Coordinates of C-alpha atoms and ligand atoms in Angstrom, one line a residue:
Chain Y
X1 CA 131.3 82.4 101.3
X2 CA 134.9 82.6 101.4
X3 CA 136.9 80.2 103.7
X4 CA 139.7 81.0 105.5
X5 CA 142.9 78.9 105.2
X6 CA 146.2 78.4 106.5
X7 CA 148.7 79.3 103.1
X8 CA 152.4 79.7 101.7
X9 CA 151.5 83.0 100.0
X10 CA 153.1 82.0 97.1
X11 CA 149.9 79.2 97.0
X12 CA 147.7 82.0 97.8
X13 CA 149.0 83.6 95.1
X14 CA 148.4 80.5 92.7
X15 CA 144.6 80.4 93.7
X16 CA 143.8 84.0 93.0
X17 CA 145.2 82.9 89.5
X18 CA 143.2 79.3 89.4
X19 CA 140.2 81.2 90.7
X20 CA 140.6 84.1 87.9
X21 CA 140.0 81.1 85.4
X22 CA 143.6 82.1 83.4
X23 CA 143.9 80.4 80.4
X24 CA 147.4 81.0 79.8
X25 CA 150.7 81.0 82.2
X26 CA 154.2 81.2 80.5
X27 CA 156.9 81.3 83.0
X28 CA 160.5 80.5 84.3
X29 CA 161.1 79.2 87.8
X30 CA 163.7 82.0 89.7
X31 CA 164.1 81.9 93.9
X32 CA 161.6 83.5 95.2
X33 CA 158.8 83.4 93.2
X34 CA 159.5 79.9 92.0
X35 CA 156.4 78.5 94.1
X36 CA 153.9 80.4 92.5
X37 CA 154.3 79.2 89.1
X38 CA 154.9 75.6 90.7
X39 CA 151.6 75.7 92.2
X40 CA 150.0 76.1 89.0
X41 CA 151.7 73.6 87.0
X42 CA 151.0 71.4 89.6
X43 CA 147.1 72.7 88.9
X44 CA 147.1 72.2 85.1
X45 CA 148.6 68.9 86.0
X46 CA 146.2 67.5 88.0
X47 CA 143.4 69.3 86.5
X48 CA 142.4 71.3 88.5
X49 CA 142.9 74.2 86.1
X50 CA 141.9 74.3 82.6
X51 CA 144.8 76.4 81.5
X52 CA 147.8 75.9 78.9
X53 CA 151.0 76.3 81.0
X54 CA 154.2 77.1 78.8
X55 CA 157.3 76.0 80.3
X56 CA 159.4 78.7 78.8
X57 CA 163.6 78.4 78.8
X58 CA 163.8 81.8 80.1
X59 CA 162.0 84.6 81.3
X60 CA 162.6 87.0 78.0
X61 CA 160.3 84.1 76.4
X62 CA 157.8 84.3 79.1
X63 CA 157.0 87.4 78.1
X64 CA 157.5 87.2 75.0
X65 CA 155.0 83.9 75.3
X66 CA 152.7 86.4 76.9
X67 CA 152.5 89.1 74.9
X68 CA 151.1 86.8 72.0
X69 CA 148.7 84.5 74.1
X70 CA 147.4 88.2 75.3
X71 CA 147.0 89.2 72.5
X72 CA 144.6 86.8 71.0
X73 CA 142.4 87.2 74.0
X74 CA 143.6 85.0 76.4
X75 CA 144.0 85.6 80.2
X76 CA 147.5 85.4 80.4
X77 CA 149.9 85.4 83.8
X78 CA 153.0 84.9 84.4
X79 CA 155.2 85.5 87.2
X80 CA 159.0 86.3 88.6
X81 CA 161.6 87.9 90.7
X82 CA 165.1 90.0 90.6
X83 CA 166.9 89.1 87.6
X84 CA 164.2 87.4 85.7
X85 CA 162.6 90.8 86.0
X86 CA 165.5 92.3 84.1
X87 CA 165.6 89.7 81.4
X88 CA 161.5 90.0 80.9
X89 CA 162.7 93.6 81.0
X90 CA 162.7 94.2 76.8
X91 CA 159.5 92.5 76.1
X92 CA 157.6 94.4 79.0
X93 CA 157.3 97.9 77.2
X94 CA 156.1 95.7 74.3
X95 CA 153.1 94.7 76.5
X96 CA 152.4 97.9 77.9
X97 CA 152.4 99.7 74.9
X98 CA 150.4 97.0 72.9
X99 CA 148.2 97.2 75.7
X100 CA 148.1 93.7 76.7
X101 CA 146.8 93.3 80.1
X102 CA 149.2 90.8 81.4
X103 CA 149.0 90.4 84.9
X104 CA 152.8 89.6 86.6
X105 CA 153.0 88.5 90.3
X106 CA 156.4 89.7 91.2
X107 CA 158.3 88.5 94.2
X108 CA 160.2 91.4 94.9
X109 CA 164.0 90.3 94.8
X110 CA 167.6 92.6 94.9
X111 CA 169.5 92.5 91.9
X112 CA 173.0 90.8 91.6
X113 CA 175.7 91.6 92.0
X114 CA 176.6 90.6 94.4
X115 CA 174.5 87.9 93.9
X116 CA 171.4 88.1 96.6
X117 CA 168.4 85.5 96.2
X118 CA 166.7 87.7 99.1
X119 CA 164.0 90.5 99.2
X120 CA 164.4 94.3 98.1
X121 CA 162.6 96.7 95.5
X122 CA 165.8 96.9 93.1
X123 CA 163.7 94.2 90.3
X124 CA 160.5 96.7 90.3
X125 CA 162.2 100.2 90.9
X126 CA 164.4 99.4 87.6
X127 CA 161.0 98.8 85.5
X128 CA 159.1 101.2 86.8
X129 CA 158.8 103.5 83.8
X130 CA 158.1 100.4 81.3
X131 CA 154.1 101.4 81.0
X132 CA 152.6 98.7 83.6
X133 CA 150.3 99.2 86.3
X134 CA 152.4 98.8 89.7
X135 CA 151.1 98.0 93.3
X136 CA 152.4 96.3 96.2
X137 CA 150.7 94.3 98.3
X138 CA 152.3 94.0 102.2
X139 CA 151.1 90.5 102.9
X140 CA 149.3 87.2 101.7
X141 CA 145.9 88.7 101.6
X142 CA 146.6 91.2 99.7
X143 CA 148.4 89.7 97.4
X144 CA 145.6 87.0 96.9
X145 CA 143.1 90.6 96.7
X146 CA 145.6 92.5 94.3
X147 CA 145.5 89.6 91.8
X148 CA 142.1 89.0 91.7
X149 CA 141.7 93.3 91.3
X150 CA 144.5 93.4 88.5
X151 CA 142.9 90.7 86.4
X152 CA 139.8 92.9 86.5
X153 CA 141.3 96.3 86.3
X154 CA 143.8 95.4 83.5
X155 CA 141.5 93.7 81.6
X156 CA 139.0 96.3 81.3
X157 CA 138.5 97.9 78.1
X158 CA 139.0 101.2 79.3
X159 CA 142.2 100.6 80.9
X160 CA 144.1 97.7 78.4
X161 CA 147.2 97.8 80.9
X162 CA 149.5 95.0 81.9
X163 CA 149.5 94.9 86.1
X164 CA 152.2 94.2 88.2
X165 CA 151.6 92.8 91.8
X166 CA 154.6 93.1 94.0
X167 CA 154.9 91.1 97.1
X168 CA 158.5 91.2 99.0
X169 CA 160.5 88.2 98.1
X170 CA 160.6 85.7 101.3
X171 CA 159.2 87.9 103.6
X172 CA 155.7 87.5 102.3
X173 CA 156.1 84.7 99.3
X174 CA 157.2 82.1 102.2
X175 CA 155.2 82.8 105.0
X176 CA 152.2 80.5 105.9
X177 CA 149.6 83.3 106.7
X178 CA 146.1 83.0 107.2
X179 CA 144.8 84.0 104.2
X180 CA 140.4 84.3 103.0
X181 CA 140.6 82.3 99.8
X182 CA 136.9 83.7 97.9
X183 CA 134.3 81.4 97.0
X184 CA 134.3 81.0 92.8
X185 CA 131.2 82.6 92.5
X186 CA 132.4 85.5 94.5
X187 CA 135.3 85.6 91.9
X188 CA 133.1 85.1 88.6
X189 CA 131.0 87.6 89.7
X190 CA 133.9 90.1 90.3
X191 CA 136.0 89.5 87.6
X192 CA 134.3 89.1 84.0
X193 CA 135.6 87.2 81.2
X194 CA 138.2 88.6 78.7
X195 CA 136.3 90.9 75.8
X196 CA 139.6 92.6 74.7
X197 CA 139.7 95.4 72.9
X198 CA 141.4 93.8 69.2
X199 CA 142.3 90.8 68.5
X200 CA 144.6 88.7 66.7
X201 CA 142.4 86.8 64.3
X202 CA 142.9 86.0 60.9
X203 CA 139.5 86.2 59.9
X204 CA 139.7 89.8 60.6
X205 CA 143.4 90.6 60.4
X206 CA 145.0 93.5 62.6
X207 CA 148.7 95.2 63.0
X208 CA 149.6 94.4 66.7
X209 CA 153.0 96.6 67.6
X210 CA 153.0 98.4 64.2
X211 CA 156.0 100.1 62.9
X212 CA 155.8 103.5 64.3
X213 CA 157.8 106.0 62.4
X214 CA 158.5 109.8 63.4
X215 CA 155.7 111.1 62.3
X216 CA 153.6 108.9 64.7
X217 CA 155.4 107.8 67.2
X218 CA 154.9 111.1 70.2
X219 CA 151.2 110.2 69.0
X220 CA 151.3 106.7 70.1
X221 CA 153.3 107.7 73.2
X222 CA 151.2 110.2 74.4
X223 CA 147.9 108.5 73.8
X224 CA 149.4 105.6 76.1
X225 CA 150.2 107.4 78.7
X226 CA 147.1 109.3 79.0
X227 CA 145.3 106.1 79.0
X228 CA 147.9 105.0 81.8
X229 CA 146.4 108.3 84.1
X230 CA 142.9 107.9 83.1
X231 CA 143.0 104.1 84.6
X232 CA 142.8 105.5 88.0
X233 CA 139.0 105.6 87.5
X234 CA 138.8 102.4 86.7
X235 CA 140.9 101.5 89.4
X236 CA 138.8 102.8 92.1
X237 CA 135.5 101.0 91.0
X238 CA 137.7 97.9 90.7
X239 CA 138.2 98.8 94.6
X240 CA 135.0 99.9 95.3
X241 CA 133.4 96.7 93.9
X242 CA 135.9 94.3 95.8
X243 CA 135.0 96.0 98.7
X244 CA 131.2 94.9 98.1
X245 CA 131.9 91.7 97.2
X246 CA 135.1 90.8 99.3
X247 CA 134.3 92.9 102.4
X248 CA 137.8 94.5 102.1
X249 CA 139.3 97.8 101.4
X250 CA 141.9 99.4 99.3
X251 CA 143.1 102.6 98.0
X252 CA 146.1 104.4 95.7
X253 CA 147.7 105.6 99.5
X254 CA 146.7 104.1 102.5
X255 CA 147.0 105.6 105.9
X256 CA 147.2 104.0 109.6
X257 CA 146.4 106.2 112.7
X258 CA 147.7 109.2 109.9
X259 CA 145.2 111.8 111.5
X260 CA 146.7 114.8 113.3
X261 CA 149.9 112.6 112.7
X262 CA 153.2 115.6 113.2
X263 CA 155.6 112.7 112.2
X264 CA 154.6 110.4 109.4
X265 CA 156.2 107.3 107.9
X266 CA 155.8 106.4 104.2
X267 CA 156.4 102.7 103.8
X268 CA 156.0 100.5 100.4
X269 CA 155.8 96.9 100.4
X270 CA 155.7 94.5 103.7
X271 CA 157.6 96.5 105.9
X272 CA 154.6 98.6 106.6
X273 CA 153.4 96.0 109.1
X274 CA 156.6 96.3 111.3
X275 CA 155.7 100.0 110.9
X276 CA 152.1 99.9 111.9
X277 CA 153.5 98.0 115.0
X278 CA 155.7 101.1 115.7
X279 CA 152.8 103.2 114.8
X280 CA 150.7 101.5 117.8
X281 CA 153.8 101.5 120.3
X282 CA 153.9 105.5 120.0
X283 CA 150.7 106.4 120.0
X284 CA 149.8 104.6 123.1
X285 CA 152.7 106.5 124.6
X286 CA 150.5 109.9 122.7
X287 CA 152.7 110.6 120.2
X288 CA 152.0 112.1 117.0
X289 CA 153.3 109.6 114.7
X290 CA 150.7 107.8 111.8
X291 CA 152.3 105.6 108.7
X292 CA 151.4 106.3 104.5
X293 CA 151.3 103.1 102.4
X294 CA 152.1 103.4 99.1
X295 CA 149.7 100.9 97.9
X296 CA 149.6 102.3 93.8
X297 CA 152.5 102.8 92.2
X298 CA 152.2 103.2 88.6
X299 CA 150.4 105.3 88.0
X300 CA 151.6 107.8 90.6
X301 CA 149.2 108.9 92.8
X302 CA 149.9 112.3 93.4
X303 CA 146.9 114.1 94.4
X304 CA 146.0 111.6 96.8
X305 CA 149.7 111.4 98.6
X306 CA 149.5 115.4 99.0
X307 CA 146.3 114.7 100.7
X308 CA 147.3 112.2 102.8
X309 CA 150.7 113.8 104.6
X310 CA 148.6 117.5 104.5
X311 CA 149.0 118.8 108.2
X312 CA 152.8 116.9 108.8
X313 CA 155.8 118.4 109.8
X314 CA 158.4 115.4 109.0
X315 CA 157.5 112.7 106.3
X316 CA 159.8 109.8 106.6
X317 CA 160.2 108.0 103.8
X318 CA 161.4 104.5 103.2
X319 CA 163.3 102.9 100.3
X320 CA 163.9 99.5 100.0
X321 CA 166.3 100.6 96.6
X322 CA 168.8 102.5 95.7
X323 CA 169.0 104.9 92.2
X324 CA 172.2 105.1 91.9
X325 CA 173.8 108.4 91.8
X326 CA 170.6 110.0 93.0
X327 CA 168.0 110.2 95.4
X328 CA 166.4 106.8 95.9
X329 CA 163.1 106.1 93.6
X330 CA 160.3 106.4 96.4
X331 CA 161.7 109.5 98.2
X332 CA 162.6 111.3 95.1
X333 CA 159.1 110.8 93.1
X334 CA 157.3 111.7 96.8
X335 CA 159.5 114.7 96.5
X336 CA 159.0 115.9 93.3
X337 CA 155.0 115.3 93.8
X338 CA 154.8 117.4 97.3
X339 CA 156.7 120.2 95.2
X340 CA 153.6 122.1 93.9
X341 CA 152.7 122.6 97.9
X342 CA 152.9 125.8 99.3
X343 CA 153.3 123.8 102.8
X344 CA 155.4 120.7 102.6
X345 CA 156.3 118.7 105.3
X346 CA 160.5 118.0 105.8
X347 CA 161.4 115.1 104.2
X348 CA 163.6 112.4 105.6
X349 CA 165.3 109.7 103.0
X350 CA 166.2 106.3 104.9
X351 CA 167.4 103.7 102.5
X352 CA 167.2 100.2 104.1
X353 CA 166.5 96.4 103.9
X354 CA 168.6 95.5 101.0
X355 CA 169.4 92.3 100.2
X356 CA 166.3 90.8 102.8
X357 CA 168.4 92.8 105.5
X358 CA 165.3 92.9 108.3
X359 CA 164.2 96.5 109.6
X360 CA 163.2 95.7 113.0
X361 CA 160.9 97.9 115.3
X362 CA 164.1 99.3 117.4
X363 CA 165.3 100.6 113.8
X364 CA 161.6 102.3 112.4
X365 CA 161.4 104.2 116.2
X366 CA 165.2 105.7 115.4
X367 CA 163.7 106.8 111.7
X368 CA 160.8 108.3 113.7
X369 CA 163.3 109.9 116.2
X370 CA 165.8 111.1 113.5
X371 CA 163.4 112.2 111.1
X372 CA 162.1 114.8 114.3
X373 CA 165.3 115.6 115.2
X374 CA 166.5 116.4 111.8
X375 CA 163.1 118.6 110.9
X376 CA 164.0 120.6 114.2
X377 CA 167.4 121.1 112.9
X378 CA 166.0 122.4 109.3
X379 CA 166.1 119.3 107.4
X380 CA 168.3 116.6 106.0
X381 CA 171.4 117.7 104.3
X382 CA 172.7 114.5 103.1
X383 CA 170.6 112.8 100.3
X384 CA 169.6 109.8 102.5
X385 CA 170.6 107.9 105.5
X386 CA 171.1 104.0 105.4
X387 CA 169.4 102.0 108.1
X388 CA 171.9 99.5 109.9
X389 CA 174.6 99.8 108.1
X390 CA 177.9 99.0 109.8
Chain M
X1 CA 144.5 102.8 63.7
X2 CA 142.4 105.5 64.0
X3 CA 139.1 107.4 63.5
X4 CA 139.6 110.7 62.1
X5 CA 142.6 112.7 61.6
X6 CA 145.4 110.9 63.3
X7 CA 146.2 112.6 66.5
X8 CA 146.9 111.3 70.1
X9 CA 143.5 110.9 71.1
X10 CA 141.7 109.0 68.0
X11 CA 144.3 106.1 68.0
X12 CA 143.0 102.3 69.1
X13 CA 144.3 101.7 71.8
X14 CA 147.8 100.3 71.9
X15 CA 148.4 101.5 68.1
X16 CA 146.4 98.6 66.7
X17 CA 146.5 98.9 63.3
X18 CA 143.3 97.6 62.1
X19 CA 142.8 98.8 58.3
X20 CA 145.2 96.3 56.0
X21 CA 146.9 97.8 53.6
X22 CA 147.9 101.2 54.6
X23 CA 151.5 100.6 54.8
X24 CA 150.8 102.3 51.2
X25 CA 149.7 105.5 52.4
X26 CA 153.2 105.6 53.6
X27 CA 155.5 107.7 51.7
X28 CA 159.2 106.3 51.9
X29 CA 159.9 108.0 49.1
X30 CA 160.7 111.1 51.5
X31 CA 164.5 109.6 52.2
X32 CA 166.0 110.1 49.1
X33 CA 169.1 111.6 47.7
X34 CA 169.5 110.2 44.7
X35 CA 166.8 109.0 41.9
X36 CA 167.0 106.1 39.5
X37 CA 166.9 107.6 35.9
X38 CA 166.1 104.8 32.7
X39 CA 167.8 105.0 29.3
X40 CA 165.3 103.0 27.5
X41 CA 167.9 102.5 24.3
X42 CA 170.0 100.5 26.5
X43 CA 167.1 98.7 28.5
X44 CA 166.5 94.6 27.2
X45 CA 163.6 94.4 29.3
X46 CA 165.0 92.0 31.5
X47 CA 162.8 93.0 34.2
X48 CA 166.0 92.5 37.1
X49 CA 165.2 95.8 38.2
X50 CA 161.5 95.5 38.5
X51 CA 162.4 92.1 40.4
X52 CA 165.4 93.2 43.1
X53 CA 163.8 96.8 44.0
X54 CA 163.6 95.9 47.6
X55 CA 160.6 98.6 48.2
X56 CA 159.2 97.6 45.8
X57 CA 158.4 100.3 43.2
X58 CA 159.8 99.6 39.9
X59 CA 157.1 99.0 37.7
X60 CA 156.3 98.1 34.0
X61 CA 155.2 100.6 31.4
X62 CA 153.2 100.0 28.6
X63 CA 155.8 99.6 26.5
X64 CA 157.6 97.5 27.7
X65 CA 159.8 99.6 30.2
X66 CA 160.7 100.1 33.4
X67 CA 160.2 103.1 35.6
X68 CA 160.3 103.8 39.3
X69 CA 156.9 105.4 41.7
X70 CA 158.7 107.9 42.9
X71 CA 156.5 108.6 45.9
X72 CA 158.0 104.9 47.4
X73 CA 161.3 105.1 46.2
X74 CA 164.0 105.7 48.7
X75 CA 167.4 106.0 46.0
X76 CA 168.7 102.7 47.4
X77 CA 170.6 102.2 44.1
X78 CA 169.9 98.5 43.9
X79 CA 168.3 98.8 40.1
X80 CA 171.2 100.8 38.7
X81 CA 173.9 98.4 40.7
X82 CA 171.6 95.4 39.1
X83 CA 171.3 96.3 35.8
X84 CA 172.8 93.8 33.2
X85 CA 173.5 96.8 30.6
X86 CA 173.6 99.8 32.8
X87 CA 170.9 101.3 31.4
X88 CA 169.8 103.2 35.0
X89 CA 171.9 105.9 36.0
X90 CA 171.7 107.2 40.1
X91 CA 171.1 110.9 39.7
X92 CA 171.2 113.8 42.6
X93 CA 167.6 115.2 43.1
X94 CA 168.8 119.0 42.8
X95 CA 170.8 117.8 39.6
X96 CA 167.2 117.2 37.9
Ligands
SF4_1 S1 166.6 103.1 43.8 FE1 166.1 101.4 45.1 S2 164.0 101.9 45.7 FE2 164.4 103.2 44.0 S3 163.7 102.0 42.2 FE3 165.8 101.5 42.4 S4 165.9 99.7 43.7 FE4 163.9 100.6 43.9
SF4_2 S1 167.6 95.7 34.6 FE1 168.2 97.1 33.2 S2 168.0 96.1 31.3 FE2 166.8 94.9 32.7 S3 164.8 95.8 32.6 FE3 165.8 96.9 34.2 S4 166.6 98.7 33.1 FE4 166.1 97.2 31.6

């Protein structure tokens, strides 16, 4: 049986890893995910963790450390934030393409400048078309869950993807939550070794990350990002099977008191919990308002978002990033997958909690009351609106 | 790399190439302009052509010569810059 315990996520986060049995951690201290990868050196150190830890001088070589333990067939983590996102940046369509599954924690962090140590989506929205598997987790559990499921879903030999499990920077690395840390059986049975797919061996020597000239290269592309869609099967028996095992339950889009909902929100990342508390506060007062979590992220879940806002007249949707000179990456990939609808509900862009600026409850129920009042009005006419800005 | 004709949906995953060797099925030979052309009466058989064709594809004849496999060689000119007695002469393909 699992226990539960009192934990810095960021430690929660450590003992997913320990528990996973990785063999292999490469990575570079940056604020604030520097206490995952301190946890585990601190692990390897003491013993407690069979497992070659690489004290890289920057994150470029973590990956880059990464990509070759993966690919002889180590389980291989590493883990970072914000800029040390960007520097990994290079090296991380390497891994995706060479289908190494990698698994990243990544403390969600803004991007400088100016220079912000604090929590927003900027690190992950700028990677998001490098070829990994992306989901957020909203809290220590789920980060501790996510890991455990990305080990296993990355790993298998059907998928062969590098997973990325985003947890906001500060808001959910630093807090001590109660967290249900699984039993190592429960893990071993879940999550089983390592068989990849090829190997680099020299007694049976392979090309890893071949030269790929015209004549190849849509080939190679295409063939990746099929596999990248076809994962989703995997994905769901990796869920499926947690929940047997674990007791818990997850899924690509995740809803909270969504049915018959006229108003919805769509929240990624931790500020779904303030939402959910917003959620409760209106419908005791019997309004129509239910919250979408964006729980998948690469690949993008289409088909099951259209199912899951069917029936709504306003979809709120949060970013936590800006794309500059467009529509923010959340709202304008929700858009452009609600398209095909014949019946679409209004959409409402609010960009907010940049820089670990808080969203507090006062600010979701003026999103909820906007969003209505701007659907009754026939829509939004500017691209987005920013939340508590002066 | 992959069973069958090589399309999208054949490959090993991740492009893994897993047959060494096959850099040879490769033709470079396709980015040419210009072809090395030998006048044996000025060749010593040095063999400095045979030794800085970077591709390489110079190769000896029986007698002694050199010659090029044209189905790897790109018309880099490195052979005919090399050559002691300027015995290889860069021509134009349509010229031939
Ligand atoms: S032209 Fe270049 S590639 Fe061709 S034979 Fe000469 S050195 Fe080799
Ligand atoms: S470098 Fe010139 S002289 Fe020497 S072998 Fe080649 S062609 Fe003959």
């Amino acid at each position: 049986m699992s226990h539960r315990t009192g934990l810095e996520v960021s430690h929660a986060a450590a003992e997913a890893v320990k528990l996973a049995h990785v063999e292999v951690v490469a990575a570079y201290p940056i604020t604030p995910n520097t206490h995952v990868p301190e946890r585990i050196a601190e692990m390897v150190a003491n013993g407690e963790l069979d497992a070659e830890f690489i004290p890289v001088e920057s994150e470029h070589s973590a990956m880059s450390a990464c990509v070759g333990s993966s690919a002889t067939g180590a389980r291989t983590f590493t883990a970072t934030s914000g800029q040390g996102l960007e520097l990994m940046h290079e090296v991380m369509t390497v891994a995706s393409s060479m289908r190494l599954p990698i698994v990243l924690s990544l403390a969600n962090r803004a991007l400088s400048s100016p220079l912000s140590v604090w929590g927003d989506h900027s690190d992950v929205m700028a990677i998001r078309d490098c070829g990994w598997i992306q989901v957020f987790a909203e809290n220590g559990q789920q980060t501790f869950d996510l890991l455990l499921w990305a080990f296993r879903v990355g790993e298998d030999p059907r998928v062969s993807f590098p997973v990325i499990v985003n947890f906001d920077g500060f808001h959910v690395t630093h807090v001590i939550e109660p967290v249900f840390i699984a039993d190592q059986e429960e893990v071993d049975r879940y999550l089983p070794p390592f068989k990849p797919n090829a190997v680099l061996d020299p007694r049976r020597p392979v090309t890893m990350g071949a030269y790929g000239p015209p004549f190849i290269y849509s080939e190679t592309k295409k063939a990746q990002d099929f596999a990248l869609h076809k994962s989703k099967e995997v994905m769901l028996q990796g869920f499926a099977e947690f929940e047997k095992i674990f007791g818990r339950k997850y899924n690509f889009v995740e809803t909270y008191k969504a049915e018959g909902a006229k108003t919805l929100l769509l929240v990624i990342g931790s500020f779904a919990e303030t939402a959910m508390d917003l959620v409760d506060k209106l419908r005791e007062k019997g309004e129509a308002v239910g919250l979408v979590r964006l729980r998948l992220w690469r690949p993008f879940p289409e088909e099951e978002l259209r199912q899951a806002v069917r029936g709504a007249e306003t979809l709120i949707v949060l970013d936590r990033a800006m794309s500059f000179g467009t529509l923010a990456p959340v709202v304008s990939e929700v858009r452009a997958a609600l398209y095909p609808e014949e019946k679409r509900p209004q959409i409402v862009s609010f960009v907010g909690g940049l820089g670990g600026r808080d969203i507090r409850l006062e600010e979701f129920e003026y999103m909820v009351k906007r969003g209505s009042e701007l659907t009754q009005k026939g829509g939004q006419k500017e691209l987005y609106e920013t939340i508590g800005i002066r | 790399m992959a069973d069958g004709p090589l399309t999208w949906k054949n490959f090993i995953g991740g492009f893994v190439v897993d047959k060494p060797g096959n850099a040879a099925e490769y033709q470079t030979g396709g980015w040419r302009s210009q072809k090395p052309v030998w006048d044996n009466t000025k060749c010593i058989k040095c063999g400095v052509c045979y030794i800085y064709c970077p591709e390489p594809c110079v190769r000896q004849t029986a007698e002694g010569y050199f010659e090029s496999d044209l189905f790897y060689c790109k018309g880099c000119g490195i052979c005919a810059r090399e050559c002691w007695t300027g015995a290889i002469k860069m021509v134009q393909e349509e010229e031939v």
